[in-house]
Structure formats: structure tokens, C-alpha cells
Coordinates of C-alpha atoms in Angstrom, one line a residue:
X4 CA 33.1 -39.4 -5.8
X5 CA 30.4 -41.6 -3.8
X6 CA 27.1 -40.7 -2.1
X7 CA 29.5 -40.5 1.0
X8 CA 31.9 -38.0 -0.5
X9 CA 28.7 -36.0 -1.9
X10 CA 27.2 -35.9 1.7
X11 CA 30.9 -34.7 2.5
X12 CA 30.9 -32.0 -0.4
X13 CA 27.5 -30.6 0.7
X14 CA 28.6 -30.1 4.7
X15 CA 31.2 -27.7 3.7
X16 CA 28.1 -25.2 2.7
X17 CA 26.9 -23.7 6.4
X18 CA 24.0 -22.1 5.2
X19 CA 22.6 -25.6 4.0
X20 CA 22.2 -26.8 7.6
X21 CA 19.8 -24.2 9.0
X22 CA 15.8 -24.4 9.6
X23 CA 13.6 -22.4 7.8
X24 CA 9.8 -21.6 9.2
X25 CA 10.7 -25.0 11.1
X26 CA 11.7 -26.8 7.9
X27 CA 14.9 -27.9 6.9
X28 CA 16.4 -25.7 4.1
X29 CA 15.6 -26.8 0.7
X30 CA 17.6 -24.5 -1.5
X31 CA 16.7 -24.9 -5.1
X32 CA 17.1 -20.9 -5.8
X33 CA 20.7 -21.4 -7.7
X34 CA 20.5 -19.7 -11.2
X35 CA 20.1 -16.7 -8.9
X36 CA 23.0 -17.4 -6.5
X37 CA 24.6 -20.3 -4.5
X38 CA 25.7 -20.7 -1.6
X39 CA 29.1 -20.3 -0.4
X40 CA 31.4 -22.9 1.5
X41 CA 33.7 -23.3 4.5
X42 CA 36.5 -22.2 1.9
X43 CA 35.4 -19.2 0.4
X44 CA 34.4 -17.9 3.2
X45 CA 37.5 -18.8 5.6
X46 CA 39.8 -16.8 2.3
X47 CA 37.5 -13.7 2.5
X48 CA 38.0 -13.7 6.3
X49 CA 41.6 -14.5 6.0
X50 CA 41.9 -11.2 3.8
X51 CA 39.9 -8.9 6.2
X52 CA 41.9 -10.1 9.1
X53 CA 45.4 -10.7 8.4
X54 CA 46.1 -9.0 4.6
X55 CA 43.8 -5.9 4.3
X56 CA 45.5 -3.6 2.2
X57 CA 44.6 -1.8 -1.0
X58 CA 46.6 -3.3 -4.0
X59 CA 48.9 -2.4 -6.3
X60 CA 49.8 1.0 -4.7
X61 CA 52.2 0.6 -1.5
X62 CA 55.4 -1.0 -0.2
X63 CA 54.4 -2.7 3.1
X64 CA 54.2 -6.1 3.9
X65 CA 50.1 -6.2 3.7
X66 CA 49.6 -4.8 0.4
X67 CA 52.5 -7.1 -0.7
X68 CA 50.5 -10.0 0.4
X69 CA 46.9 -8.5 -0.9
X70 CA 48.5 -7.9 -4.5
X71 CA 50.0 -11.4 -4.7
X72 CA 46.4 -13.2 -3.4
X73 CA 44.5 -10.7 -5.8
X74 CA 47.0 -11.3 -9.2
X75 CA 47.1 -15.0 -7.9
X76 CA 43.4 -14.7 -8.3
X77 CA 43.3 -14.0 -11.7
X78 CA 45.7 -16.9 -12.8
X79 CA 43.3 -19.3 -11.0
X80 CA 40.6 -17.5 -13.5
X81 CA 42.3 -17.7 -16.6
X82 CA 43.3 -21.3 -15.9
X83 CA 39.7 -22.4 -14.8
X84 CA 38.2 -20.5 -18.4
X85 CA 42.0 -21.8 -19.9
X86 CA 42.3 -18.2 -21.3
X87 CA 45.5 -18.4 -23.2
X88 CA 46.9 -14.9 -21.0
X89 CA 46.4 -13.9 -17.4
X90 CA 45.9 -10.3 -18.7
X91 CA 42.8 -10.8 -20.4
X92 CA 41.1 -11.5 -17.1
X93 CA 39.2 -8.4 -16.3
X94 CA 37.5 -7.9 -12.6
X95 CA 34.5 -6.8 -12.9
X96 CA 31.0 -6.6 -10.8
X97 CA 29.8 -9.6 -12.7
X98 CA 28.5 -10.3 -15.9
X99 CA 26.0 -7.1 -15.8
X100 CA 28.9 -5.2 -15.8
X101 CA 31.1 -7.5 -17.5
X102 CA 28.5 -6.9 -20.8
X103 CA 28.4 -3.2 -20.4
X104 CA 32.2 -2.8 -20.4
X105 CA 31.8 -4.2 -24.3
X106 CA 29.2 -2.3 -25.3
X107 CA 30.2 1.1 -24.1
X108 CA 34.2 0.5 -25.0
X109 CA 33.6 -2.1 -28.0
X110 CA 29.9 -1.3 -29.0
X111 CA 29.7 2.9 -28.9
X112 CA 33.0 3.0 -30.8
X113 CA 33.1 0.7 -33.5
X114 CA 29.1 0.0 -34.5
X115 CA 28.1 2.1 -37.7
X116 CA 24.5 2.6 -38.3
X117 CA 23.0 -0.4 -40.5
X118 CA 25.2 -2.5 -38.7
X119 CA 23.9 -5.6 -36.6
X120 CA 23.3 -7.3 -33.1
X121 CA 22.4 -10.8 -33.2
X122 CA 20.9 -11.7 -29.7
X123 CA 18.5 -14.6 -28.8
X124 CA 14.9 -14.9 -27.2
X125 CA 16.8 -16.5 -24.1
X126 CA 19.0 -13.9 -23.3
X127 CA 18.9 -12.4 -19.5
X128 CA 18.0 -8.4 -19.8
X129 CA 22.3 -7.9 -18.7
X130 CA 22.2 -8.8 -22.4
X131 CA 19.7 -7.1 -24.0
X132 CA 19.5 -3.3 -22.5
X133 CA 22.9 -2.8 -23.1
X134 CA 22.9 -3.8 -26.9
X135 CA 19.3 -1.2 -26.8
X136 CA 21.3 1.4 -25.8
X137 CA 24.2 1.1 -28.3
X138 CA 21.8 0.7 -30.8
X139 CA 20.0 3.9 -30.1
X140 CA 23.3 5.5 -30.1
X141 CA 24.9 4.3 -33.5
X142 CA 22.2 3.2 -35.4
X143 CA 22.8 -0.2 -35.4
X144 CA 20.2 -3.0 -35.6
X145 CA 19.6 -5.6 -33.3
X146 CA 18.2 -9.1 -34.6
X147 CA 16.4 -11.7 -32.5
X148 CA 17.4 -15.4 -32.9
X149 CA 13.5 -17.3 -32.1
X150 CA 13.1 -20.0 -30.3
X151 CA 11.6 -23.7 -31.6
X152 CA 8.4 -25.3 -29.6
X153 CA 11.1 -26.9 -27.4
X154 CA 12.9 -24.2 -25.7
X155 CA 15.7 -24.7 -28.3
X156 CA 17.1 -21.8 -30.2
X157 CA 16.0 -22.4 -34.1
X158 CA 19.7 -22.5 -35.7
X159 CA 17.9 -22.4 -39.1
X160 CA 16.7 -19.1 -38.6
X161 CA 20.5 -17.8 -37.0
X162 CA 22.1 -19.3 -39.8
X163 CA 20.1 -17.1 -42.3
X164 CA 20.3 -14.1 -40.2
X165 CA 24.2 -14.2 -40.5
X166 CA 25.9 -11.9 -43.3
X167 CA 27.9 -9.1 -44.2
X168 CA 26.3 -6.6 -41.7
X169 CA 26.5 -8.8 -38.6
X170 CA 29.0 -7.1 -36.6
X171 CA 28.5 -9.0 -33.0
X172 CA 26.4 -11.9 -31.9
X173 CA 26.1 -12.2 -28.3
X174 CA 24.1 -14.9 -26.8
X175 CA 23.9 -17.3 -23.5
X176 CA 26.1 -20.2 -23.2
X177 CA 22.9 -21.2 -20.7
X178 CA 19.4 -19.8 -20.4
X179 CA 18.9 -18.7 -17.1
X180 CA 15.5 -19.1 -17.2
X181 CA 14.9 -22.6 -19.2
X182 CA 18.2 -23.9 -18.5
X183 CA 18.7 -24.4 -22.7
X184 CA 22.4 -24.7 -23.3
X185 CA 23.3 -23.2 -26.5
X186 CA 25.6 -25.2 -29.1
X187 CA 27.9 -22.2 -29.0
X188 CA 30.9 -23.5 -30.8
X189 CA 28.6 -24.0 -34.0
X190 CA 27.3 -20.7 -33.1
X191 CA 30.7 -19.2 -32.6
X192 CA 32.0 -20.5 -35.3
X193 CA 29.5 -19.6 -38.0
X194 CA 29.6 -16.2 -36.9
X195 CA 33.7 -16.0 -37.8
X196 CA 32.8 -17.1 -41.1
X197 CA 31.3 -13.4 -41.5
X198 CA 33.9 -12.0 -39.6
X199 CA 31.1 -10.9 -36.8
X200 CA 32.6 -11.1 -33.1
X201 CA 30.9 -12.8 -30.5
X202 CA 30.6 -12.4 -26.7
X203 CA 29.3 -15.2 -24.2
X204 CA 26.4 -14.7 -21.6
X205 CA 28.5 -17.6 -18.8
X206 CA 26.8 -16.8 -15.3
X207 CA 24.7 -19.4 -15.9
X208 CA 27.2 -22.2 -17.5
X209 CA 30.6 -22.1 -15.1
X210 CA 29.2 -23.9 -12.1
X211 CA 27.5 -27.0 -14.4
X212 CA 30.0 -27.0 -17.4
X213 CA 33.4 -27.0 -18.0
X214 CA 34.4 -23.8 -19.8
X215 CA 37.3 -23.3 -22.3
X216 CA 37.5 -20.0 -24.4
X217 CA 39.9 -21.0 -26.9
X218 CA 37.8 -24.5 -27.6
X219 CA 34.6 -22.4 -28.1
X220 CA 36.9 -19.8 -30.0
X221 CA 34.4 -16.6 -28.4
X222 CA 35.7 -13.1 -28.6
X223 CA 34.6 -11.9 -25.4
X224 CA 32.8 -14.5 -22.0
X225 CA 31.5 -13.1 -18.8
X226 CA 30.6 -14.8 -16.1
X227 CA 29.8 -13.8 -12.1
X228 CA 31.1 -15.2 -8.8
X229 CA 28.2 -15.0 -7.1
X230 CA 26.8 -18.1 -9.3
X231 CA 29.6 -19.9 -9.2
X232 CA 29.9 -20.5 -5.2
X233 CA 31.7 -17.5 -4.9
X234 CA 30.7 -13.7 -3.5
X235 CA 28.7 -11.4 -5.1
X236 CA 30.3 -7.7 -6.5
X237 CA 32.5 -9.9 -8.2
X238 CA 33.1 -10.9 -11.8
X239 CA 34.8 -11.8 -14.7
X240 CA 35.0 -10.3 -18.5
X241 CA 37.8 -12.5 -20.6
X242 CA 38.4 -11.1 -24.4
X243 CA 41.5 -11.6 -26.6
X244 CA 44.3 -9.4 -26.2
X245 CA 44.2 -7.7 -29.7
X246 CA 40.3 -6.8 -29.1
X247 CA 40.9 -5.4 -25.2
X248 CA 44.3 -3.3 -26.6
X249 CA 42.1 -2.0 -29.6
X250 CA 39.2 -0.5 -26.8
X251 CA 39.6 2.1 -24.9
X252 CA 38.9 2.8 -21.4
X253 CA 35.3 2.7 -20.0
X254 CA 35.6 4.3 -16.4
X255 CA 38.5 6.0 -15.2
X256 CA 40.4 7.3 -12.3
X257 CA 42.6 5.9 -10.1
X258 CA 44.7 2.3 -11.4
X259 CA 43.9 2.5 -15.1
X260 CA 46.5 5.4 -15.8
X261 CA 49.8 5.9 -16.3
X262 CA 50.4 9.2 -16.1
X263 CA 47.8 12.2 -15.6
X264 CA 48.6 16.1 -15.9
X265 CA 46.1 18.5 -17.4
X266 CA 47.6 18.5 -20.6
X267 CA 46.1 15.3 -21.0
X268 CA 46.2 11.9 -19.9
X269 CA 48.0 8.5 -21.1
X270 CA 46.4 5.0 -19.8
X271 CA 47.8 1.9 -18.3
X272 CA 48.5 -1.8 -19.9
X273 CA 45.8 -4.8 -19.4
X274 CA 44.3 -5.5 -17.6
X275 CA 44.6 -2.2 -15.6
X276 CA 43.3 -0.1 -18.1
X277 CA 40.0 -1.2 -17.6
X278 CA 40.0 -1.5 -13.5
X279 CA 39.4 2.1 -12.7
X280 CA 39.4 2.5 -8.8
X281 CA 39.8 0.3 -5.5
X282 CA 39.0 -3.3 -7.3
X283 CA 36.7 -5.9 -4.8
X284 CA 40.0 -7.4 -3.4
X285 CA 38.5 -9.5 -1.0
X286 CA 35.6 -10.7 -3.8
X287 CA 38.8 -11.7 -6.4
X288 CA 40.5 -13.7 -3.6
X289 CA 37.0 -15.3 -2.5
X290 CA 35.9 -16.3 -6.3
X291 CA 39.6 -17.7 -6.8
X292 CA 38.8 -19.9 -3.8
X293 CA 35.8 -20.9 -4.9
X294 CA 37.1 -21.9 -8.2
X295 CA 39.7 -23.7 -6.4
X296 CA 37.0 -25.7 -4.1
X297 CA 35.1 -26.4 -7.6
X298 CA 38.5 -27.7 -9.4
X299 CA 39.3 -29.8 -6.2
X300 CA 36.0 -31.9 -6.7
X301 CA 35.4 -34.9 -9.2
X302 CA 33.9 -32.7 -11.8
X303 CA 32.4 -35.9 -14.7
X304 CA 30.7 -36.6 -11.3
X305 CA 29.4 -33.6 -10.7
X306 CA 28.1 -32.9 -13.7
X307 CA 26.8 -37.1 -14.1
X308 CA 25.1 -36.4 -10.5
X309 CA 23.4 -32.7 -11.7
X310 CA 22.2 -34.1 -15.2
X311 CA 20.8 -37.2 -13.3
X312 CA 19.6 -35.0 -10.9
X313 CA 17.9 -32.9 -13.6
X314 CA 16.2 -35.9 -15.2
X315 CA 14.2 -36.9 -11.8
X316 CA 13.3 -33.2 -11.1
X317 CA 11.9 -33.3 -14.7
X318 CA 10.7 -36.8 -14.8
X319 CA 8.6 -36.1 -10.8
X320 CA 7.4 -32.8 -12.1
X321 CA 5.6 -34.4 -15.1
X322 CA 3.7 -36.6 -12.8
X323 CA 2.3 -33.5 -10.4
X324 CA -1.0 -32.6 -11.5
X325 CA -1.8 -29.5 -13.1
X326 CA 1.9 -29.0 -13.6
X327 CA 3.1 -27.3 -16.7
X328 CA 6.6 -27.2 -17.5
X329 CA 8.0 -24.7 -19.4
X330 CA 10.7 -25.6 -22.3
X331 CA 11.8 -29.1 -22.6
X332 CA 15.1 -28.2 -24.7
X333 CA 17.2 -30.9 -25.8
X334 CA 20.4 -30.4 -23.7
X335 CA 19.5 -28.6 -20.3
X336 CA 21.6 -27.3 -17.3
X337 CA 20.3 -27.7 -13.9
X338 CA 17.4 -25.0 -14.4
X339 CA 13.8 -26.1 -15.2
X340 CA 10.9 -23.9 -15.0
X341 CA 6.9 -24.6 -14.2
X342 CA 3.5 -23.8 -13.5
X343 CA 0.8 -25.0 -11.8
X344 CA -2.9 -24.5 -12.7
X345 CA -5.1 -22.3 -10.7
X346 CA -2.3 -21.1 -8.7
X347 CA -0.5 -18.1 -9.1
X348 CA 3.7 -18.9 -9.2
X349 CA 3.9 -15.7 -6.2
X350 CA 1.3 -17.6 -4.1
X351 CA 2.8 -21.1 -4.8
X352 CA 5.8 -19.8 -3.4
X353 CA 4.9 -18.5 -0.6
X354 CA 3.5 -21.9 0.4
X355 CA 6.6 -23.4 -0.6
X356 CA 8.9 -21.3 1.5
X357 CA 6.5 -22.2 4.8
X358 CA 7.6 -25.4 4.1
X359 CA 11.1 -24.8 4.1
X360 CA 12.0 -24.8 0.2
X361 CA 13.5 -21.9 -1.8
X362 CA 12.5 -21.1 -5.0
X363 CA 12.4 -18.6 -7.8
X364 CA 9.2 -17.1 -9.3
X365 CA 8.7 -14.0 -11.6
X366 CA 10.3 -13.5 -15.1
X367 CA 13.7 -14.3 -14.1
X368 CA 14.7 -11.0 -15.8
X369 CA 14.0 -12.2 -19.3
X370 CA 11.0 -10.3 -19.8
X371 CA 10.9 -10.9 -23.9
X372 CA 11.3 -14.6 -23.5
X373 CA 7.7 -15.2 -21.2
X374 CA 6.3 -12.3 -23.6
X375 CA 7.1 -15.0 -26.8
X376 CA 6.0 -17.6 -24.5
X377 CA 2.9 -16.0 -23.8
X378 CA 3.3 -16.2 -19.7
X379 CA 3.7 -13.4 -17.2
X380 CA 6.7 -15.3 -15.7
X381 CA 7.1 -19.2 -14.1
X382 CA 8.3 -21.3 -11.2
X383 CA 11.8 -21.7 -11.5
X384 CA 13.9 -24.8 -9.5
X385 CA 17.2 -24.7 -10.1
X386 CA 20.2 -27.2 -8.7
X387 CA 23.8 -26.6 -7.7
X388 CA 26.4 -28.9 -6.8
X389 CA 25.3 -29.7 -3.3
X390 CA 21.6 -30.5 -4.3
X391 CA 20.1 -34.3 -4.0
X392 CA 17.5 -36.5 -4.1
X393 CA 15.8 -35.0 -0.9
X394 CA 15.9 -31.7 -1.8
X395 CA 13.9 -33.0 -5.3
X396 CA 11.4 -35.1 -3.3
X397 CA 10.4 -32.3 -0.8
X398 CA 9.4 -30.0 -3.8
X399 CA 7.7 -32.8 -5.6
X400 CA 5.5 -34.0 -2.5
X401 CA 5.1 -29.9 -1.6
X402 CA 3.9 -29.7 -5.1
X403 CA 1.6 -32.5 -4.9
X404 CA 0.3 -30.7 -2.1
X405 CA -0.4 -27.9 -3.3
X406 CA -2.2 -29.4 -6.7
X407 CA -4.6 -31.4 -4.2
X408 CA -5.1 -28.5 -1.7
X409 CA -6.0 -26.4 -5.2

């Protein structure tokens, strides 16, 4: 892929194109979603027009053509994650939900009291509060990996935190909030050698790296659509067969049965078993497409253009005065996070969105992280595929701006 072909790539994304406050868009808001292109949504319109139909649960021609775009969905997952089984694809809302399901079919029935929770400073509240709750439940104990001066999580400290009691560790593959990405195939893997299981945060990771379950040798990964160019209400839990078979349903109703009286009630195979209800048909089919767009670009250039990308964000924000960056970790994934002196991040913002350029400000929902940082929250800029140069140098000469306006 050239410039050419990037200029190319980043025309198939409408919303890109507009004006904002008289500005052109400047979009730099993607740890919290992306936009969606020409191909997602043509495939979600394509379903709403031609195939809508509930799946699974008729013999006409629609719902024919519904079930075989939604089960065709989930291949296109478990090839893009390269699960080793279709069936161990399970829809979810995204990785909020994606979490829960674990903790109220894995977590409530297997942790004993004593037993422990390893989770990191980094992690996104979707992977905290759930893990609270358990905890209060059984008994359990949840531990908290720190963080070095860098942004880094202090592998030291995890190491010796591993032992008999550690049951689950359950950590980002990427912070969504410093954009640290987590060597989590030494993590992984020193957590088998206690025989713990582990689970991966992905919403932040699928749309920077390339993802493959069995090579990271997790337990459980969840990722969302909605982050990945794809619609929100939809995402993704993967797990190993013989852990999903072992747990039993979390909702129920319609779909994850197989036969209810009043006697009692048996349940369905996997994936079913854990798809209670109407599933977000049109949200599978549009995330597959998505996928699909993603797998059709050069990704080595992709990710070559984002880390270079990355670098000159970082490199342009260190020469804004006043400007504070927050975390420098060693390997980072398109996310880097600021402040500026004098200014508060909500007011900064603001300013910044007059001119045309989209942001994120606040805690990023990892409250504990800017608590052990000792900040109420930051600036966040984050970069997706379609990002470039321009986009960087409006924010930098916005910035500069604002530091000699302040």
C-alpha cells in the first residue's frame, strides 16, 4: 500500500468527509469507536432490505439467507482471531458483556473463597466491576498487577503474585487509556504454569494488531465491533471448547434450549447455549464485513503506517508547551494520552472541537489507573487506520494554540 492507496482506504469512511463547526473533521476519538465504511454499512443495509428474518427458527427463503450470513459471520470471526472451532465464537454486546458472561457462568461457579483474581492497574472498569462482584459473592480475592514509572506493567511484581491460589488472571492485551500493550504470551503463559486461566481484555488490540488465540494460548478473549470499524451492540467472547461445555448458561430463554416443559429444562450445544434471545443479526453480519474490509487491506502496512504515525503524534506533542504526556510505555498501540498546564482537559476540548478535531477527555473509564497516577483523568488522541499526517498536525498546531492563548 502507497500514500495513494491510503488516500483510497480512508474515502471509503463517509463520516470522514463532513465539516465540523466549519472545520474539516479531525477524528482522533478511536479507542472509543471508529468509524464505519462504505462496506459495513452497504452489508447492514443489504440485511435490512433484502434478508430480514429472525435466524435459526423458520423455513422461508429470508431466514435461510439471514442464518447463512449470520453463521457465515462467525467463521469470518474465528478465522480473523484463528480460533481453532467456529463454535467457540460467542455473540455477544461487546466485550462489557463479553467479560460478564465469564464471571457470572465461570467466575460465580467455580471461585472458592481465598481464591484469586489477578487484574492490572490498566484495566478498563468492563474488567474490574465484574471481578468486584464475583469477589463479593465467593470470597475470592482480587490482586492488582502495578505499574512501572513508564506506563509498563511491572512483570516482577506479577511474577511473584502467581501461585497456587491464582485461579484467573485477566488483563488487557491494550490499555485503552495509555495505549500500553501487554506482553501477554509471557503473561499467558506463566499463569499456565499454576494452572490459573486467563481471559483477554481485545477491544482495544483487534483493529492495530494481529490477533491469534492459540499463539497467545489465553483461555477466554473478548473483543467489540464497534472498535474494530464495525457496529456497536455487537461482540465477541472466544474460549476453548472444554471451558464453554464445562459453564453453564448465563441468560436464558429463547435459542439456548433444547427442550423446555415444567418438569425442567435441558440446554442447547455451543454456541447456542449461551445466545439466549433474538441475537443482533444485522450487527454479526456488519462486524463480519468489517473484518472482511480489515483482512482485504495490507495489514504490515497498516500497522508500519499507525506505529509511524504514533511516533510523530508522540514526538509533536513533546514539543507543545506545557504539554504533559502521560505514560511513555515501551511498546504502544495508537492511543497516547496528555495534559496541558493551566488548562482544564474538558475546556481544552471544547476549544478543540470548535476547531473541527475530536478528542477524548475524562478517565477513559479506568478510574483506578489516574487514581495511581495521581490525575483526575487526561487528553486522550487516539488513531485508527484511516488517520494521517494532517489529522496529527491540526491537533499539534490547535495545541500550540491553546498553550500560547493560556
Amino acid at each position: 500500500m502507497n500514500q495513494q492507496q491510503h488516500d483510497q482506504l480512508r474515502s471509503q469512511f463517509p463520516a470522514l468527509a463532513q465539516a465540523v463547526n466549519g472545520h474539516p473533521l479531525v477524528y482522533l476519538d478511536n479507542a472509543a469507536t471508529t468509524q464505519k465504511p462504505h462496506a459495513v454499512l452497504d452489508a447492514i443495509a443489504h440485511y435490512y432490505r433484502a434478508d430480514n428474518a429472525n435466524v435459526h427458527r423458520a423455513a422461508h427463503a429470508l431466514s435461510g439467507r439471514a442464518t447463512r450470513a449470520f453463521e457465515a459471520a462467525r467463521e469470518t470471526v474465528a478465522r480473523f482471531i484463528n480460533a481453532p472451532r467456529s463454535h467457540e465464537v460467542i455473540w455477544t454486546r461487546g466485550t462489557t458483556e463479553a467479560i460478564n458472561l465469564v464471571a457470572q457462568s465461570w467466575g460465580m461457579n467455580e471461585l472458592k473463597a481465598g481464591e484469586e483474581i489477578i487484574l492490572s492497574t490498566l484495566e478498563h472498569h468492563a474488567n474490574i466491576v465484574p471481578w468486584q462482584l464475583v469477589a463479593q459473592r465467593t470470597g475470592a480475592v482480587i490482586r492488582v498487577i502495578p505499574l512501572d514509572e513508564r506506563g509498563d506493567l511491572d512483570l516482577a511484581a506479577y511474577h511473584a503474585m502467581l501461585g497456587p491460589r491464582t485461579r484467573l488472571v485477566s488483563v488487557a492485551h491494550v490499555s485503552n487509556a495509555l495505549g500500553t500493550v501487554n506482553p501477554v504470551k509471557e503473561m499467558v503463559a506463566a499463569a499456565k504454569a499454576v494452572s490459573a486461566l486467563t481471559l483477554l481484555d481485545g477491544a482495544q488490540a483487534v483493529a492495530h494488531l494481529e490477533v491469534d488465540v492459540q499463539a497467545i494460548g489465553c483461555d477466554f478473549y473478548a473483543f467489540s465491533g464497534h472498535k474494530l470499524y464495525g457496529p456497536t451492540g455487537i461482540g465477541v467472547l472466544w474460549g476453548r471448547t472444554e471451558l464453554l461445555e464445562r459453564m453453564p448458561p448465563w441468560q436464558a430463554g429463547g435459542e439456548m434450549i433444547d427442550r423446555v416443559s415444567f418438569s425442567g429444562t435441558t440446554f442447547n450445544t455451543l454456541p447456542f447455549k449461551f445466545e439466549a434471545g433474538t441475537p443482533h443479526i444485522a450487527g454479526a453480519i456488519g462486524l463480519a464485513a468489517a473484518i472482511d474490509f480489515v483482512m482485504g487491506q495490507d495489514r504490515h502496512w497498516l500497522a508500519s503506517h499507525e506505529q509511524a504515525l504514533t511516533d510523530y503524534l508522540v514526538a509533536g506533542l513533546q514539543q507543545v508547551p506545557g504539554l504533559r504526556l502521560i505514560g511513555e510505555p515501551d511498546q504502544r498501540a495508537g492511543v497516547v494520552s496528555f495534559l496541558l498546564e493551566d488548562i482544564h482537559p474538558q475546556d481544552a476540548a471544547t476549544l478543540l472541537d470548535m476547531q473541527g478535531i475530536a478528542l477524548r477527555v475524562g478517565h477513559h473509564c479506568a478510574m483506578p489507573l489516574m487514581e495511581s497516577l495521581g490525575i483526575g483523568g487526561t487528553m486522550r488522541a487516539s488513531l485508527g487506520c484511516y488517520n494521517n499526517r494532517d489529522d496529527v498536525d491540526a491537533l499539534l498546531a490547535a495545541l500550540h494554540k491553546l498553550s500560547d492563548f493560556f
